[in-house]
């Protein structure tokens, strides 16, 4: 049992009528075990759709503008496999982060029967959330969007339309990592594509305009004809017209650079939060540490699972985080 500072309330309801457990009634029709978790929030759903659209747009530009028209089949195949694999893992991680229960506390469990089942000893304290009428475990916070208390809630992310909490932090970290990787990969390919096409056009320009005046006269080419635009085939650079190709690539560069910066920062922030075992909300509120301090490696294994394996990088591997402590409600 730990002493609670007088200034630390953690959203304890101060109104007497809300302190009565009789006021808390569990939901009449609880969802069955294994029900898919999904937050019906308009803004979050729109952001999730935009996320998928941007990834699919990058897929379209990379495949149909840069790789498929290229005559270097080895280059196209290798980069196509790598980019599509990373994009698939990014979208899979996004789905897992969005559709996984982040660690929601049972709603309406602050009933008299449940409090009695905790068998509290004199001096022990439980915290009740007045918004969802739940007994809050230690380090849980209420999310106004999910309308639930979330265990080890880091923040609510509209891009995954879900809270980032105890059960889905791994998938959110993988999502930011894979988005950063495909953004970097796309930017590198765009750079090589521009260099290759400019070199190709410059070579064709020398071949087409490299005639002197005598050769032009012999060939019957007038100065006016020489200054006409080149009719050089650009199927190796793109299947689209040059203006369309440039616009598509510039938009991809802007998207890739923006998401590379954003997701890299989020990835670094999340890894730092995991290593220090302190959520974003706890850092923001500067909450006093009331939990045991562990090594950075132990904190990483607590999020990604035991033991270290390739499953850490897989959004399909559910981390083994152990069973919940039945006394975690009590301090």
XYZ file of N, CA and C in Angstrom, residues 6-181:
528
model
N -1.803 14.478 -0.737
C -3.083 15.167 -0.569
C -3.477 15.929 -1.822
N -2.483 16.313 -2.657
C -2.808 17.078 -3.847
C -3.123 16.184 -5.043
N -3.007 14.850 -4.872
C -3.181 13.928 -5.984
C -4.573 13.330 -5.899
N -5.457 13.681 -6.831
C -6.834 13.223 -6.768
C -7.184 12.243 -7.887
N -6.505 12.350 -9.069
C -6.783 11.468 -10.190
C -8.262 11.397 -10.498
N -8.870 12.549 -10.661
C -10.261 12.636 -11.088
C -11.232 11.992 -10.119
N -10.922 12.010 -8.805
C -11.894 11.521 -7.838
C -13.081 12.472 -7.849
N -14.295 11.909 -7.965
C -15.476 12.753 -7.986
C -15.697 13.348 -6.613
N -15.879 14.640 -6.544
C -15.994 15.342 -5.268
C -17.446 15.553 -4.845
N -18.378 15.315 -5.769
C -19.779 15.487 -5.414
C -20.297 14.246 -4.710
N -20.976 14.410 -3.578
C -21.389 13.252 -2.792
C -22.266 12.287 -3.562
N -23.164 12.799 -4.429
C -24.083 11.884 -5.103
C -23.364 10.936 -6.061
N -22.209 11.353 -6.573
C -21.482 10.487 -7.473
C -20.616 9.494 -6.725
N -20.411 9.705 -5.452
C -19.603 8.786 -4.683
C -20.390 7.564 -4.249
N -21.686 7.563 -4.464
C -22.522 6.445 -4.047
C -22.431 5.330 -5.086
N -21.994 4.153 -4.708
C -21.883 3.063 -5.674
C -23.227 2.649 -6.244
N -24.333 2.931 -5.524
C -25.646 2.561 -6.030
C -25.981 3.290 -7.319
N -25.315 4.408 -7.557
C -25.582 5.183 -8.765
C -24.987 4.530 -10.009
N -24.031 3.622 -9.820
C -23.357 2.996 -10.949
C -24.026 1.679 -11.286
N -24.563 1.594 -12.471
C -25.216 0.379 -12.936
C -24.485 -0.092 -14.185
N -24.035 -1.345 -14.216
C -23.344 -1.839 -15.401
C -24.252 -1.790 -16.619
N -23.709 -1.767 -17.819
C -24.522 -1.783 -19.030
C -25.440 -2.995 -19.059
N -26.719 -2.829 -19.450
C -27.658 -3.946 -19.399
C -27.312 -5.066 -20.373
N -26.644 -4.728 -21.499
C -26.325 -5.755 -22.483
C -24.839 -5.696 -22.815
N -24.013 -6.284 -21.971
C -22.570 -6.243 -22.251
C -22.245 -7.005 -23.519
N -21.257 -6.500 -24.238
C -20.849 -7.135 -25.489
C -20.203 -8.477 -25.228
N -20.354 -9.405 -26.150
C -19.746 -10.727 -25.994
C -18.241 -10.651 -26.043
N -17.613 -11.649 -25.446
C -16.155 -11.712 -25.437
C -15.648 -11.884 -26.864
N -14.639 -11.119 -27.228
C -14.082 -11.209 -28.564
C -14.708 -10.249 -29.556
N -15.614 -9.399 -29.104
C -16.224 -8.421 -29.994
C -15.177 -7.432 -30.491
N -15.242 -7.132 -31.798
C -14.257 -6.222 -32.373
C -14.408 -4.831 -31.774
N -13.282 -4.221 -31.457
C -13.263 -2.881 -30.885
C -13.227 -1.861 -32.019
N -14.149 -0.925 -32.005
C -14.160 0.120 -33.022
C -14.819 1.369 -32.446
N -14.130 2.517 -32.603
C -14.635 3.779 -32.073
C -15.425 4.496 -33.164
N -16.664 4.801 -32.877
C -17.525 5.489 -33.846
C -17.367 7.002 -33.682
N -16.255 7.488 -34.155
C -15.958 8.915 -34.103
C -15.756 9.414 -35.526
N -16.542 10.419 -35.935
C -16.491 10.900 -37.311
C -15.128 11.404 -37.717
N -14.503 12.191 -36.859
C -13.185 12.736 -37.166
C -12.153 11.622 -37.280
N -12.184 10.673 -36.353
C -11.221 9.567 -36.387
C -11.405 8.688 -37.606
N -12.653 8.406 -37.981
C -12.912 7.584 -39.162
C -12.408 8.292 -40.415
N -12.652 9.612 -40.498
C -12.173 10.386 -41.653
C -10.652 10.365 -41.725
N -9.977 10.524 -40.589
C -8.511 10.504 -40.568
C -7.973 9.134 -40.963
N -8.648 8.070 -40.509
C -8.206 6.718 -40.877
C -8.355 6.491 -42.378
N -9.459 6.975 -42.961
C -9.657 6.838 -44.407
C -8.597 7.618 -45.167
N -8.281 8.837 -44.706
C -7.249 9.645 -45.347
C -5.898 8.934 -45.284
N -5.615 8.296 -44.148
C -4.355 7.562 -43.999
C -4.238 6.465 -45.047
N -5.291 5.678 -45.206
C -5.282 4.610 -46.205
C -5.180 5.183 -47.618
N -5.891 6.281 -47.877
C -5.845 6.891 -49.201
C -4.426 7.340 -49.552
N -3.734 7.955 -48.582
C -2.383 8.447 -48.845
C -1.405 7.299 -49.094
N -1.561 6.202 -48.354
C -0.684 5.052 -48.568
C -0.953 4.435 -49.946
N -2.239 4.318 -50.300
C -2.583 3.753 -51.605
C -2.154 4.679 -52.749
N -2.204 5.993 -52.506
C -1.710 6.934 -53.518
C -0.208 6.730 -53.745
N 0.529 6.580 -52.652
C 1.962 6.319 -52.779
C 2.209 5.011 -53.531
N 1.387 3.991 -53.257
C 1.490 2.723 -53.984
C 1.280 2.945 -55.477
N 0.274 3.723 -55.820
C -0.038 3.975 -57.228
C 1.123 4.667 -57.941
N 1.646 5.715 -57.337
C 2.722 6.472 -57.977
C 3.986 5.620 -58.094
N 4.325 4.911 -57.028
C 5.545 4.105 -57.050
C 5.455 3.011 -58.120
N 4.303 2.339 -58.196
C 4.177 1.229 -59.134
C 4.001 1.695 -60.573
N 3.006 2.564 -60.815
C 2.606 2.869 -62.184
C 3.350 4.059 -62.791
N 4.028 4.843 -61.970
C 4.776 5.976 -62.505
C 6.265 5.675 -62.557
N 6.778 4.949 -61.570
C 8.225 4.761 -61.487
C 8.690 3.340 -61.808
N 8.064 2.311 -61.243
C 8.628 0.966 -61.342
C 8.200 0.207 -62.592
N 6.904 0.157 -62.866
C 6.426 -0.631 -64.007
C 6.968 -0.117 -65.347
N 7.012 1.202 -65.595
C 7.559 1.662 -66.878
C 9.066 1.458 -67.029
N 9.768 1.200 -65.936
C 11.215 1.066 -66.015
C 11.619 -0.207 -66.747
N 12.712 -0.118 -67.517
C 13.230 -1.284 -68.226
C 14.232 -2.070 -67.394
N 14.597 -1.525 -66.251
C 15.499 -2.239 -65.340
C 14.633 -3.130 -64.452
N 14.431 -4.368 -64.888
C 13.489 -5.246 -64.210
C 13.963 -5.645 -62.822
N 15.256 -5.814 -62.662
C 15.780 -6.172 -61.338
C 15.502 -5.057 -60.341
N 15.785 -3.812 -60.757
C 15.505 -2.642 -59.913
C 14.027 -2.566 -59.565
N 13.157 -2.782 -60.555
C 11.711 -2.674 -60.331
C 11.211 -3.772 -59.397
N 11.681 -4.988 -59.614
C 11.194 -6.110 -58.803
C 11.633 -5.966 -57.350
N 12.914 -5.656 -57.140
C 13.423 -5.540 -55.769
C 12.723 -4.414 -55.018
N 12.674 -3.233 -55.632
C 12.028 -2.107 -54.963
C 10.529 -2.300 -54.832
N 9.905 -2.960 -55.804
C 8.478 -3.233 -55.708
C 8.156 -4.150 -54.544
N 8.958 -5.203 -54.373
C 8.732 -6.137 -53.264
C 8.932 -5.442 -51.919
N 10.029 -4.691 -51.795
C 10.331 -4.020 -50.527
C 9.254 -3.000 -50.182
N 8.886 -2.171 -51.149
C 7.907 -1.121 -50.874
C 6.539 -1.710 -50.547
N 6.108 -2.711 -51.300
C 4.795 -3.302 -51.046
C 4.763 -4.059 -49.717
N 5.864 -4.687 -49.357
C 5.920 -5.374 -48.065
C 5.802 -4.379 -46.915
N 6.555 -3.270 -47.010
C 6.493 -2.250 -45.963
C 5.111 -1.606 -45.901
N 4.509 -1.353 -47.075
C 3.180 -0.753 -47.100
C 2.152 -1.703 -46.503
N 2.273 -2.988 -46.812
C 1.348 -3.977 -46.250
C 1.463 -4.049 -44.735
N 2.687 -4.063 -44.223
C 2.907 -4.104 -42.780
C 2.408 -2.820 -42.115
N 2.554 -1.683 -42.805
C 2.065 -0.416 -42.252
C 0.549 -0.426 -42.123
N -0.147 -0.883 -43.164
C -1.611 -0.915 -43.127
C -2.114 -1.980 -42.146
N -1.405 -3.102 -42.064
C -1.786 -4.129 -41.090
C -1.620 -3.611 -39.663
N -0.524 -2.889 -39.417
C -0.301 -2.301 -38.092
C -1.369 -1.261 -37.789
N -1.763 -0.503 -38.803
C -2.816 0.498 -38.619
C -4.125 -0.171 -38.229
N -4.467 -1.263 -38.895
C -5.701 -1.987 -38.559
C -5.653 -2.544 -37.141
N -4.527 -3.124 -36.765
C -4.423 -3.679 -35.413
C -4.500 -2.586 -34.357
N -3.846 -1.453 -34.622
C -3.898 -0.347 -33.665
C -5.305 0.220 -33.554
N -6.050 0.210 -34.659
C -7.389 0.790 -34.673
C -8.438 -0.158 -34.101
N -8.290 -1.448 -34.328
C -9.333 -2.407 -33.983
C -9.021 -3.216 -32.727
N -7.928 -2.894 -32.043
C -7.570 -3.589 -30.805
C -8.006 -2.761 -29.595
N -8.627 -3.422 -28.643
C -8.991 -2.756 -27.388
C -7.707 -2.252 -26.729
N -7.577 -0.936 -26.541
C -6.325 -0.408 -25.992
C -6.124 -0.699 -24.508
N -7.119 -1.286 -23.878
C -7.048 -1.563 -22.438
C -8.159 -0.872 -21.692
N -9.364 -0.943 -22.248
C -10.505 -0.258 -21.651
C -10.931 -0.931 -20.351
N -11.175 -0.112 -19.346
C -11.672 -0.611 -18.068
C -13.155 -0.922 -18.225
N -13.644 -2.036 -17.663
C -15.072 -2.349 -17.765
C -15.931 -1.167 -17.333
N -16.846 -0.786 -18.201
C -17.669 0.383 -17.944
C -18.738 0.072 -16.893
N -18.898 1.007 -15.961
C -19.943 0.872 -14.945
C -19.668 -0.193 -13.903
N -18.377 -0.492 -13.630
C -18.081 -1.541 -12.641
C -17.949 -0.998 -11.223
N -18.199 0.318 -11.036
C -18.085 0.896 -9.690
C -19.376 0.644 -8.908
N -19.753 -0.615 -8.838
C -20.960 -0.992 -8.103
C -20.587 -1.444 -6.692
N -21.593 -1.523 -5.857
C -21.365 -1.926 -4.475
C -20.807 -3.342 -4.413
N -21.342 -4.221 -5.274
C -20.891 -5.609 -5.274
C -19.430 -5.723 -5.690
N -19.042 -4.965 -6.700
C -17.669 -5.052 -7.166
C -16.706 -4.487 -6.134
N -17.082 -3.381 -5.502
C -16.206 -2.786 -4.484
C -16.043 -3.737 -3.310
N -17.123 -4.412 -2.927
C -17.034 -5.386 -1.843
C -16.168 -6.575 -2.229
N -16.184 -6.944 -3.533
C -15.389 -8.087 -3.975
C -13.894 -7.796 -3.909
N -13.503 -6.516 -3.866
C -12.094 -6.166 -3.766
C -11.533 -6.421 -2.373
N -12.427 -6.568 -1.394
C -12.014 -6.855 -0.016
C -10.973 -5.847 0.461
N -11.373 -4.584 0.421
C -10.467 -3.514 0.815
C -10.165 -3.577 2.298
N -8.924 -3.270 2.621
C -8.498 -3.200 4.005
C -8.554 -1.751 4.462
N -8.589 -1.504 5.744
C -8.618 -0.117 6.236
C -7.421 0.674 5.725
N -7.686 1.834 5.153
C -6.628 2.686 4.629
C -6.394 2.532 3.141
N -6.916 1.454 2.551
C -6.756 1.266 1.121
C -7.775 2.130 0.365
N -7.372 2.574 -0.825
C -8.176 3.533 -1.585
C -8.386 3.020 -2.997
N -9.600 3.187 -3.501
C -9.879 2.949 -4.919
C -10.376 4.250 -5.521
N -10.112 4.427 -6.809
C -10.515 5.640 -7.494
C -11.660 5.330 -8.445
N -12.621 6.221 -8.459
C -13.780 6.055 -9.320
C -13.802 7.164 -10.354
N -14.052 6.782 -11.609
C -14.202 7.775 -12.670
C -15.659 8.204 -12.723
N -15.951 9.475 -12.526
C -17.345 9.933 -12.539
C -17.949 9.949 -13.936
N -17.089 9.872 -14.977
C -17.601 10.001 -16.347
C -18.100 8.673 -16.908
N -17.384 7.593 -16.602
C -17.830 6.287 -17.100
C -18.217 5.355 -15.960
N -18.213 5.868 -14.752
C -18.662 5.128 -13.563
C -17.889 3.817 -13.410
N -16.571 3.918 -13.508
C -15.723 2.738 -13.403
C -14.697 2.935 -12.302
N -14.279 1.812 -11.707
C -13.174 1.840 -10.774
C -11.897 1.879 -11.597
N -11.106 2.951 -11.424
C -9.936 3.166 -12.262
C -8.716 2.443 -11.696
N -8.108 1.591 -12.495
C -6.829 1.004 -12.070
C -5.763 2.097 -12.026
N -4.682 1.792 -11.364
C -3.581 2.736 -11.324
C -3.060 2.975 -12.742
N -2.737 4.218 -13.060
C -2.196 4.661 -14.341
C -3.244 4.651 -15.455
N -4.507 4.542 -15.116
C -5.565 4.630 -16.119
C -6.087 6.057 -16.193
N -6.498 6.477 -17.394
C -7.048 7.809 -17.595
C -8.280 7.710 -18.483
N -9.171 8.653 -18.312
C -10.417 8.650 -19.085
C -10.206 9.356 -20.420
N -10.698 8.739 -21.493
C -10.642 9.336 -22.825
C -12.025 9.863 -23.180
N -12.105 11.133 -23.495
C -13.399 11.741 -23.806
C -13.922 11.303 -25.168
N -13.042 10.812 -26.052
C -13.486 10.346 -27.367
C -13.972 8.905 -27.287
N -13.174 8.043 -26.665
C -13.579 6.644 -26.494
C -14.643 6.482 -25.426
N -14.762 7.501 -24.552
C -15.732 7.479 -23.451
C -15.498 6.296 -22.520
N -14.211 5.961 -22.331
C -13.835 4.880 -21.434
C -12.537 5.251 -20.735
N -12.305 4.619 -19.613
C -11.008 4.721 -18.961
C -10.076 3.695 -19.602
N -8.861 4.124 -19.949
C -7.909 3.288 -20.678
C -6.674 3.056 -19.818
N -6.280 1.804 -19.690
C -5.085 1.464 -18.920
C -3.833 1.988 -19.638
N -2.971 2.637 -18.892
C -1.714 3.191 -19.414
C -1.955 3.975 -20.711
N -2.957 4.824 -20.674
C -3.291 5.617 -21.860
C -2.169 6.607 -22.151
N -1.655 6.566 -23.379
C -0.624 7.505 -23.795
C -1.253 8.751 -24.419
N -2.130 8.553 -25.386
C -2.865 9.650 -26.006
C -3.929 9.055 -26.920
N -4.853 9.876 -27.352
C -5.825 9.447 -28.358
C -5.352 9.944 -29.712
N -5.180 9.022 -30.658
C -4.664 9.371 -31.976
C -5.789 9.288 -33.002
N -6.162 10.410 -33.610
C -7.230 10.354 -34.618
C -6.831 9.588 -35.866
N -5.517 9.504 -36.162
C -5.079 8.816 -37.379
C -5.331 7.320 -37.313
N -5.389 6.755 -36.111
C -5.752 5.349 -35.957
C -7.140 5.217 -35.332
N -7.809 6.347 -35.112
C -9.164 6.354 -34.567
C -9.258 5.515 -33.291
N -8.300 5.690 -32.414
C -8.289 4.902 -31.188
C -7.308 5.521 -30.200
N -7.445 5.110 -28.959
C -6.454 5.479 -27.954
C -5.230 4.586 -28.115
N -4.086 5.102 -27.729
C -2.867 4.299 -27.648
C -2.684 3.953 -26.181
N -2.856 2.678 -25.873
C -2.826 2.257 -24.478
C -2.038 0.977 -24.277
N -2.346 0.307 -23.208
C -1.578 -0.855 -22.776
C -1.560 -1.979 -23.814
N -2.685 -2.218 -24.483
C -2.806 -3.389 -25.350
C -2.458 -3.143 -26.813
N -2.409 -1.887 -27.259
C -2.167 -1.653 -28.691
C -0.997 -0.707 -28.954
N -0.189 -0.435 -27.937
C 0.940 0.466 -28.155
C 1.947 -0.134 -29.125
N 2.127 -1.450 -29.080
C 3.048 -2.103 -30.005
C 2.644 -1.836 -31.442
N 1.355 -1.976 -31.752
C 0.887 -1.807 -33.125
C 1.019 -0.349 -33.577
N 0.830 0.582 -32.667
C 0.993 1.989 -33.022
C 2.457 2.306 -33.315
N 3.368 1.749 -32.521
C 4.798 1.961 -32.761
C 5.198 1.372 -34.111
N 4.705 0.166 -34.422
C 5.011 -0.448 -35.708
C 4.425 0.368 -36.856
N 3.245 0.910 -36.663
C 2.612 1.735 -37.697
C 3.467 2.953 -38.021
N 3.918 3.658 -36.995
C 4.754 4.839 -37.236
C 6.090 4.445 -37.862
N 6.646 3.312 -37.456
C 7.931 2.880 -38.005
C 7.805 2.532 -39.488
N 6.789 1.754 -39.850
C 6.645 1.342 -41.245
C 6.241 2.501 -42.148
N 5.448 3.440 -41.651
C 5.107 4.615 -42.454
C 6.358 5.453 -42.699
N 7.204 5.601 -41.676
C 8.451 6.340 -41.852
C 9.356 5.641 -42.875
N 9.389 4.314 -42.846
C 10.252 3.574 -43.773
C 9.759 3.684 -45.215
